[in-house]
């Protein structure tokens, strides 16, 4: 999927699920994000302020893998470049993310899941949100 098509999908999704001008979208991207409740796997993504990232993959049977690398953001996208990929990440590398707004909350969506952008419930289930406290 090319960048202009992804940008168009993002724009439509933002309008469909609550707009794109919330304060949460304007805050820095660095932080901790989480995906996985009810999916049979859990991904804990940390975007560090220095432009590096770590992502741990866990599940009911323990720790499945870890990947580290660098990230940059441009427009409504985060480009991830893995330096290491261990365990399950060796066969299923982490991919770039789209930045979306769902009900005023920033969500990070894998580009491969861009087709979920029009369905807010599915988007929440299959995207990274703020790490639960």
GROMACS .gro file of C-alpha atoms in nm:
model
  133
    1UNK     CA    1   0.000   0.000   0.000
    2UNK     CA    2   0.154   0.334  -0.099
    3UNK     CA    3   0.196   0.632   0.137
    4UNK     CA    4  -0.074   0.848  -0.026
    5UNK     CA    5  -0.333   0.570   0.007
    6UNK     CA    6  -0.239   0.520   0.373
    7UNK     CA    7  -0.266   0.896   0.437
    8UNK     CA    8  -0.612   0.900   0.277
    9UNK     CA    9  -0.727   0.603   0.486
   10UNK     CA   10  -0.594   0.776   0.801
   11UNK     CA   11  -0.779   1.097   0.720
   12UNK     CA   12  -1.107   0.914   0.663
   13UNK     CA   13  -1.059   0.709   0.979
   14UNK     CA   14  -0.990   1.015   1.190
   15UNK     CA   15  -1.314   1.172   1.073
   16UNK     CA   16  -1.506   0.848   1.129
   17UNK     CA   17  -1.387   0.786   1.484
   18UNK     CA   18  -1.370   1.129   1.641
   19UNK     CA   19  -1.158   1.382   1.456
   20UNK     CA   20  -0.784   1.442   1.439
   21UNK     CA   21  -0.735   1.765   1.626
   22UNK     CA   22  -0.736   1.644   1.987
   23UNK     CA   23  -0.461   1.747   2.228
   24UNK     CA   24  -0.346   1.385   2.261
   25UNK     CA   25  -0.248   1.383   1.893
   26UNK     CA   26  -0.025   1.688   1.943
   27UNK     CA   27   0.180   1.541   2.229
   28UNK     CA   28   0.520   1.382   2.171
   29UNK     CA   29   0.513   1.024   2.043
   30UNK     CA   30   0.780   0.888   2.278
   31UNK     CA   31   0.625   0.668   2.543
   32UNK     CA   32   0.499   0.321   2.620
   33UNK     CA   33   0.226   0.153   2.414
   34UNK     CA   34   0.047  -0.180   2.447
   35UNK     CA   35  -0.150  -0.417   2.226
   36UNK     CA   36  -0.304  -0.753   2.296
   37UNK     CA   37  -0.571  -0.790   2.564
   38UNK     CA   38  -0.793  -1.076   2.452
   39UNK     CA   39  -0.587  -1.150   2.141
   40UNK     CA   40  -0.374  -1.435   2.280
   41UNK     CA   41  -0.058  -1.227   2.266
   42UNK     CA   42   0.070  -0.903   2.417
   43UNK     CA   43   0.307  -0.650   2.264
   44UNK     CA   44   0.476  -0.391   2.486
   45UNK     CA   45   0.625  -0.117   2.266
   46UNK     CA   46   0.849   0.155   2.406
   47UNK     CA   47   0.936   0.450   2.182
   48UNK     CA   48   1.230   0.620   2.352
   49UNK     CA   49   1.294   0.994   2.317
   50UNK     CA   50   1.639   0.924   2.169
   51UNK     CA   51   1.480   0.762   1.861
   52UNK     CA   52   1.525   0.399   1.966
   53UNK     CA   53   1.255   0.145   2.042
   54UNK     CA   54   1.209  -0.188   2.218
   55UNK     CA   55   0.917  -0.425   2.179
   56UNK     CA   56   0.853  -0.735   2.390
   57UNK     CA   57   0.614  -1.009   2.278
   58UNK     CA   58   0.458  -1.212   2.561
   59UNK     CA   59   0.165  -1.446   2.605
   60UNK     CA   60   0.019  -1.704   2.837
   61UNK     CA   61   0.321  -1.931   2.787
   62UNK     CA   62   0.581  -1.666   2.868
   63UNK     CA   63   0.817  -1.447   2.668
   64UNK     CA   64   0.801  -1.506   2.291
   65UNK     CA   65   1.044  -1.249   2.157
   66UNK     CA   66   1.201  -0.909   2.164
   67UNK     CA   67   1.304  -0.659   1.900
   68UNK     CA   68   1.497  -0.334   1.921
   69UNK     CA   69   1.590  -0.065   1.674
   70UNK     CA   70   1.527   0.293   1.572
   71UNK     CA   71   1.214   0.493   1.490
   72UNK     CA   72   1.129   0.818   1.319
   73UNK     CA   73   0.795   0.981   1.260
   74UNK     CA   74   0.675   1.167   0.956
   75UNK     CA   75   0.324   1.291   0.894
   76UNK     CA   76   0.087   1.027   1.036
   77UNK     CA   77   0.335   0.741   1.031
   78UNK     CA   78   0.612   0.587   1.243
   79UNK     CA   79   0.889   0.415   1.051
   80UNK     CA   80   1.050   0.135   1.254
   81UNK     CA   81   1.388  -0.014   1.164
   82UNK     CA   82   1.478  -0.324   1.364
   83UNK     CA   83   1.840  -0.384   1.463
   84UNK     CA   84   1.768  -0.706   1.652
   85UNK     CA   85   1.482  -0.953   1.625
   86UNK     CA   86   1.470  -1.246   1.867
   87UNK     CA   87   1.221  -1.529   1.908
   88UNK     CA   88   0.891  -1.480   1.726
   89UNK     CA   89   1.010  -1.149   1.581
   90UNK     CA   90   1.262  -1.340   1.368
   91UNK     CA   91   0.978  -1.486   1.158
   92UNK     CA   92   0.730  -1.199   1.207
   93UNK     CA   93   0.924  -0.869   1.214
   94UNK     CA   94   0.765  -0.556   1.351
   95UNK     CA   95   0.638  -0.324   1.080
   96UNK     CA   96   0.574   0.048   1.038
   97UNK     CA   97   0.282   0.209   1.219
   98UNK     CA   98   0.009   0.456   1.132
   99UNK     CA   99  -0.084   0.717   1.393
  100UNK     CA  100  -0.461   0.735   1.442
  101UNK     CA  101  -0.704   0.904   1.680
  102UNK     CA  102  -0.985   0.698   1.828
  103UNK     CA  103  -1.218   0.895   2.052
  104UNK     CA  104  -0.946   1.144   2.144
  105UNK     CA  105  -0.689   0.874   2.223
  106UNK     CA  106  -0.375   0.822   2.016
  107UNK     CA  107  -0.353   0.470   1.874
  108UNK     CA  108  -0.072   0.314   1.670
  109UNK     CA  109  -0.186   0.078   1.395
  110UNK     CA  110   0.028  -0.159   1.192
  111UNK     CA  111   0.017  -0.061   0.824
  112UNK     CA  112  -0.095  -0.419   0.753
  113UNK     CA  113  -0.409  -0.347   0.961
  114UNK     CA  114  -0.499  -0.024   0.776
  115UNK     CA  115  -0.822  -0.187   0.655
  116UNK     CA  116  -0.951  -0.164   1.016
  117UNK     CA  117  -0.939   0.216   1.011
  118UNK     CA  118  -1.314   0.261   0.953
  119UNK     CA  119  -1.418   0.041   1.250
  120UNK     CA  120  -1.337   0.205   1.586
  121UNK     CA  121  -1.397  -0.113   1.792
  122UNK     CA  122  -1.170  -0.325   1.575
  123UNK     CA  123  -0.915  -0.046   1.563
  124UNK     CA  124  -0.896  -0.034   1.943
  125UNK     CA  125  -0.865  -0.413   1.966
  126UNK     CA  126  -0.589  -0.441   1.705
  127UNK     CA  127  -0.380  -0.131   1.772
  128UNK     CA  128  -0.133  -0.003   2.027
  129UNK     CA  129  -0.277   0.226   2.292
  130UNK     CA  130  -0.132   0.388   2.602
  131UNK     CA  131   0.023   0.130   2.834
  132UNK     CA  132  -0.229   0.027   3.101
  133UNK     CA  133  -0.141   0.130   3.455
   0.00000   0.00000   0.00000
